[in-house]
Short mmCIF file of C-alpha atoms and ligand atoms in Angstrom, two decimals:
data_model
loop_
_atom_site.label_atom_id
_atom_site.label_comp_id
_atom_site.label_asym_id
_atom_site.label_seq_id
_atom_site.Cartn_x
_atom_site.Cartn_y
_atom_site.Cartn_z
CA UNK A 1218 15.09 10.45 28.77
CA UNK A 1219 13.42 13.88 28.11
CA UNK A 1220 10.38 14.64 26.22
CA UNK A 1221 11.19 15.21 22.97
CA UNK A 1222 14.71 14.18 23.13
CA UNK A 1223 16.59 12.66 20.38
CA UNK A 1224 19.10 10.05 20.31
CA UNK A 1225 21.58 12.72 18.60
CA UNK A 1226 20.54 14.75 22.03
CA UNK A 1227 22.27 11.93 23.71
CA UNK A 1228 24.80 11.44 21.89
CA UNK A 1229 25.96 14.94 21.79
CA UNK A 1230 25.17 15.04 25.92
CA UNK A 1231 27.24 12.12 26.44
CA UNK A 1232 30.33 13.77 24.31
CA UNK A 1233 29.66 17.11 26.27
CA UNK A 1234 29.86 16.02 29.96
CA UNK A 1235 30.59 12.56 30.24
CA UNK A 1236 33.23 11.57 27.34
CA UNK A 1237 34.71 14.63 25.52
CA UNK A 1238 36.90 11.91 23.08
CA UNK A 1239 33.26 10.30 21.19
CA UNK A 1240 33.81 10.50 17.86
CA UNK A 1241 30.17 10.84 15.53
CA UNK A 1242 28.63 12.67 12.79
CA UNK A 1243 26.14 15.15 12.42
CA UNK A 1244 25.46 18.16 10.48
CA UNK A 1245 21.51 19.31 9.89
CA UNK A 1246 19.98 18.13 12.98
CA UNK A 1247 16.60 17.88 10.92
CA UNK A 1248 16.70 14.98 8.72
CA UNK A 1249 18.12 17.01 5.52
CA UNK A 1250 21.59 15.73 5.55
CA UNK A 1251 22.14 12.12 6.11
CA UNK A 1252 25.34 12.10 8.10
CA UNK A 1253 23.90 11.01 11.79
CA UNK A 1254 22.79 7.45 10.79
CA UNK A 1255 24.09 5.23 13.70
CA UNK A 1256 23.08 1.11 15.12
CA UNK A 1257 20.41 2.30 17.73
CA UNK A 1258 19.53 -1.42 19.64
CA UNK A 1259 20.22 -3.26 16.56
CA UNK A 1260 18.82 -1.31 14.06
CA UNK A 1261 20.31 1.72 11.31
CA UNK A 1262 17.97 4.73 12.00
CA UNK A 1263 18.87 8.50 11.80
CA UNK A 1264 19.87 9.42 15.32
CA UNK A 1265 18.39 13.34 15.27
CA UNK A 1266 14.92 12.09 14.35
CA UNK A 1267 14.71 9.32 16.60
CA UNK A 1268 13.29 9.97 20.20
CA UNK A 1269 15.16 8.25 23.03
CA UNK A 1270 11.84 7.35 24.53
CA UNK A 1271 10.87 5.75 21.68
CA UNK A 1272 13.75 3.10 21.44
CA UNK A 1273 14.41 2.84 25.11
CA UNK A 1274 14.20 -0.99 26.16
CA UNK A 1275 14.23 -0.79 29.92
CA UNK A 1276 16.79 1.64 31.01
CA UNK A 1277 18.89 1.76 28.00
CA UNK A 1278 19.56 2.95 24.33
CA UNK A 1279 22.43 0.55 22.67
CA UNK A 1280 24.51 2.81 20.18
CA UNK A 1281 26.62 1.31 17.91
CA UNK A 1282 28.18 2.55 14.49
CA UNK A 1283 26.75 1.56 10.91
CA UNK A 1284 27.02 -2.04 9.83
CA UNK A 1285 29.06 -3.04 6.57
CA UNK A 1286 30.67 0.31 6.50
CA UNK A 1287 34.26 0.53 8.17
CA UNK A 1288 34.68 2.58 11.73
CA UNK A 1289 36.80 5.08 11.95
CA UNK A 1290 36.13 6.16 15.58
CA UNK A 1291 33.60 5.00 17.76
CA UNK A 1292 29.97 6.17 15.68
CA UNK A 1293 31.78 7.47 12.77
CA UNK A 1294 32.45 5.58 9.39
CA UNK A 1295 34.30 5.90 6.32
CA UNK A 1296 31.83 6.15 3.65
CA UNK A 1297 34.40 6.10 1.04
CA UNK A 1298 33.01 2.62 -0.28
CA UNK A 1299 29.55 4.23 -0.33
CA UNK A 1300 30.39 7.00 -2.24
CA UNK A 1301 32.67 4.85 -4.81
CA UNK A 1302 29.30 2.97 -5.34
CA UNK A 1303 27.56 5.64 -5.98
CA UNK A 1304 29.89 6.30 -8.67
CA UNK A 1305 30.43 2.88 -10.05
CA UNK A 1306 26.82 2.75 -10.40
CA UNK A 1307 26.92 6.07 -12.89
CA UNK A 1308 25.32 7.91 -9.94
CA UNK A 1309 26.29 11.24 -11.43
CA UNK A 1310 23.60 13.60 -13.78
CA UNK A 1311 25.17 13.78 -17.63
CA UNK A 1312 23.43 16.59 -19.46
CA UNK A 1313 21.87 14.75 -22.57
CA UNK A 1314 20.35 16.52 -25.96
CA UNK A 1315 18.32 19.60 -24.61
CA UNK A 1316 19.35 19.49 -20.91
CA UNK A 1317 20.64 22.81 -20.86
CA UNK A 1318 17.39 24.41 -22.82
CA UNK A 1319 15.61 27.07 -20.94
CA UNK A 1320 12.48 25.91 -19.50
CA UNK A 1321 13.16 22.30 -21.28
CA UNK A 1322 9.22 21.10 -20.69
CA UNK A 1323 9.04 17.69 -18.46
CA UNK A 1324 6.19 16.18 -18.20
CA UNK A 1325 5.09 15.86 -14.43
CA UNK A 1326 2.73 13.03 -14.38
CA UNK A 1327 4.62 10.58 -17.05
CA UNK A 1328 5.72 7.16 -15.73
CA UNK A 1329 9.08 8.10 -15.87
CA UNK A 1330 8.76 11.51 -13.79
CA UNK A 1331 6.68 9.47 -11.23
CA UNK A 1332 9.48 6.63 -10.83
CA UNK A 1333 12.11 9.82 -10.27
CA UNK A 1334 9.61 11.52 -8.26
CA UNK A 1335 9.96 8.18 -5.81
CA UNK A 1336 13.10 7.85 -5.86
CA UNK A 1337 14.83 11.39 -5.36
CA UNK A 1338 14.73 12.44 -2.03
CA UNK A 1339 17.77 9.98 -0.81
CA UNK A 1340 19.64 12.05 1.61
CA UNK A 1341 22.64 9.13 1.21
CA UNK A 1342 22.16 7.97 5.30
CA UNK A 1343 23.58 4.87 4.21
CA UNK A 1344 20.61 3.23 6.44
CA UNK A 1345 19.78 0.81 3.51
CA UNK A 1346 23.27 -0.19 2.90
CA UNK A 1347 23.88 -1.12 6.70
CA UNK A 1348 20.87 -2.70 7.11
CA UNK A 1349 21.61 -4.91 3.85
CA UNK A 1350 22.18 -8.33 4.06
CA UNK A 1351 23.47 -8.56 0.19
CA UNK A 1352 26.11 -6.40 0.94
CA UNK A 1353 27.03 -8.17 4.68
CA UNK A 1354 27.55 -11.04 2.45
CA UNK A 1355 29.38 -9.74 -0.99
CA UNK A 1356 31.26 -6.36 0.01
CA UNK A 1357 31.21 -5.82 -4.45
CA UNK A 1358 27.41 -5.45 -4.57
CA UNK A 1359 26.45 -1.57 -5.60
CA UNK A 1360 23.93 -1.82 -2.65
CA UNK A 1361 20.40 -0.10 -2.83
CA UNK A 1362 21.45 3.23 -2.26
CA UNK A 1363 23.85 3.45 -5.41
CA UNK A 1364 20.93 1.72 -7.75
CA UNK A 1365 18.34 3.80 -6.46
CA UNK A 1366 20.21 6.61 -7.87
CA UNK A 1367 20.76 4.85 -11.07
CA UNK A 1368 17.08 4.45 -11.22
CA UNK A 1369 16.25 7.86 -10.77
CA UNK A 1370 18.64 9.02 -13.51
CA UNK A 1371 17.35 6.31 -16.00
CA UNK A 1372 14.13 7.96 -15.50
CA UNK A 1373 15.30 11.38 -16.36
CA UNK A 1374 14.55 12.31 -19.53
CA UNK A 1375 17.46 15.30 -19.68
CA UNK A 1376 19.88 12.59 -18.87
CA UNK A 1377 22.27 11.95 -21.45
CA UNK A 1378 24.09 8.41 -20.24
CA UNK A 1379 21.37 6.01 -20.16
CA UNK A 1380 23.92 3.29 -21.81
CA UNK A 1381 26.74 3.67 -19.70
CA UNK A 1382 24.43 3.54 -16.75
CA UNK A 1383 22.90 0.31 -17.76
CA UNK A 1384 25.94 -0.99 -18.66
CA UNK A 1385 27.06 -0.41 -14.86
CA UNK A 1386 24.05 -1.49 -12.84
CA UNK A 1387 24.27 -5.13 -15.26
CA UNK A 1388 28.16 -5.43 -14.59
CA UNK A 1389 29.01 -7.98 -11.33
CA UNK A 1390 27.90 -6.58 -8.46
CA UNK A 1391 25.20 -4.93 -9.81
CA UNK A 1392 20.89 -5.29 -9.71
CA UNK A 1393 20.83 -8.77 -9.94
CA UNK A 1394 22.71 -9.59 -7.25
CA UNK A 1395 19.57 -7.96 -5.00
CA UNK A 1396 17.58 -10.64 -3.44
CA UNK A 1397 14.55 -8.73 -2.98
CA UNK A 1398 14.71 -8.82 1.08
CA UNK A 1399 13.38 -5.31 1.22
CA UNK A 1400 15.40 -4.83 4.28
CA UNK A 1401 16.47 -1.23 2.87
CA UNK A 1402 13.01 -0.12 1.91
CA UNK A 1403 11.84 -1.58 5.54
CA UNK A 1404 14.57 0.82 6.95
CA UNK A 1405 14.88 4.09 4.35
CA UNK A 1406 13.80 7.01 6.84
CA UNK A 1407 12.64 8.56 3.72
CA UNK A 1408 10.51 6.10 3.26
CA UNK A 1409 12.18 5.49 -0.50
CA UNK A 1410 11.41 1.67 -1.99
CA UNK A 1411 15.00 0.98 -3.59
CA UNK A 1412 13.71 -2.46 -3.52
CA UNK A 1413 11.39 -1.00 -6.05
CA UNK A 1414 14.19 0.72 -7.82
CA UNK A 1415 16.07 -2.12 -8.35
CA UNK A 1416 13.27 -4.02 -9.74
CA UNK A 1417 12.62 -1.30 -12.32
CA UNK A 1418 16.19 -2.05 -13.11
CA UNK A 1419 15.93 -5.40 -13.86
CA UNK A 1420 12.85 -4.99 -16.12
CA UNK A 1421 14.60 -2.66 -18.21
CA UNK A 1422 17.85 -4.12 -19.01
CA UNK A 1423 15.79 -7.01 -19.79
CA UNK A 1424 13.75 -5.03 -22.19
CA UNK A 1425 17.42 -3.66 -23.51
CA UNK A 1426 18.96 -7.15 -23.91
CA UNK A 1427 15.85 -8.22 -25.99
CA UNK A 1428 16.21 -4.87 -27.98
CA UNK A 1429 19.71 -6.39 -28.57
CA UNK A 1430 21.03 -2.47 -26.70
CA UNK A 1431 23.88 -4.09 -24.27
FE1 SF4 B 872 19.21 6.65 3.19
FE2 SF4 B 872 16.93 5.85 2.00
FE3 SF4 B 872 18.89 7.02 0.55
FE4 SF4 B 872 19.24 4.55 1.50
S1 SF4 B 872 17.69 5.18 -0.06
S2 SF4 B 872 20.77 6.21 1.57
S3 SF4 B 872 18.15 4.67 3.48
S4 SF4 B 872 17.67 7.96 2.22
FE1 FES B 873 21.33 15.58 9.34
FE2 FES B 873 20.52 13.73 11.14
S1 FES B 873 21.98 15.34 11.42
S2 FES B 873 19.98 13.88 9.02
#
């Protein structure tokens, strides 16, 4: 291990000199894009910001690919699932009433701006969804990644499909299959809460089944 050397350092050493044929994923190299997420001794962490000498356990660094995604090659996984969730989970922005307005004023310290605020900077890793237990054990849950999104969308006041969205995150699979183990907000290398999220979900389709709006 070198000083400042990164478990993506490794990886990319081992591929270089040792076995040209190791398949894995990168693409930033500075915790922007998500796509280097590996198993490093047991755990999902983001492989170019983690130091070697800071996982080491003796003399070695155990590499493995993501759990509960499937492996294509060695370190690499079809996200495919992921994505689908993402989608499933009404993951994409729909313009609403006034969306398109120049300079549309948001208010920056509302509640709602605060809970998208919190919940915007996923970079789609796929950490919390590996280190999930829900999902190890019911391959149909959304998983935190997908609701986190929903949450930050809900919260967006230019969003235009608030209905449809709830709709989706209540469906099977959806928030209340989360058990509240926090295991992706324990993992997030953004340091999101989607356990958070998720809760916030709950709460408000409760408040929308009382207002009789599902
Ligand atoms: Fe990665 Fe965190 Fe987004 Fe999950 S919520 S995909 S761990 S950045
Ligand atoms: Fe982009 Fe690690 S290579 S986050």
């Amino acid at each position: 291990a070198q000083p400042q050397q990164t478990v993506l350092d490794l990886v990319t050493w081992i591929q270089r000199r040792l076995e040209p044929g190791l398949s894995y994923r990168f693409a930033c190299r500075v915790g922007m894009c998500g796509s280097c997420a590996m198993t490093i001794n047991g755990r999902p962490r983001w492989a170019c910001r983690t130091l070697v000498r800071d996982v080491m356990q003796g003399r070695e660094v155990r590499i493995a690919p993501l759990a509960n995604l499937p492996v294509i090659k060695d370190l690499a996984c079809d996200m495919t699932v992921f994505f689908e969730k993402w989608q499933r989970a009404g993951g994409r922005f729909v313009p609403g009433e006034g969306a398109r307005d120049r300079f549309a004023p948001i208010q920056t310290e509302s509640k709602a701006r605060r809970a998208v605020d919190a919940a915007i900077e996923c970079i789609n890793c796929g950490i919390c969804y590996a280190a999930c237990d829900v999902v190890a054990d019911d391959p149909d849950y959304l998983g935190p990644a997908a609701l986190n999104r929903a949450w930050s969308l809900i919260n967006d006041e230019k969003d235009g499909a608030r209905g449809p969205r709830l709709a989706a995150v209540a469906a099977a699979g959806g928030c209340a299959s989360c058990h509240s183990n926090q295991q992706c907000s324990a993992h997030c290398p953004k340091g999101l809460n989607p356990t958070a999220a998720i809760a916030g979900l709950k709460r408000t389709l409760l408040g929308a089944l009382l207002r009789g709006e599902l």
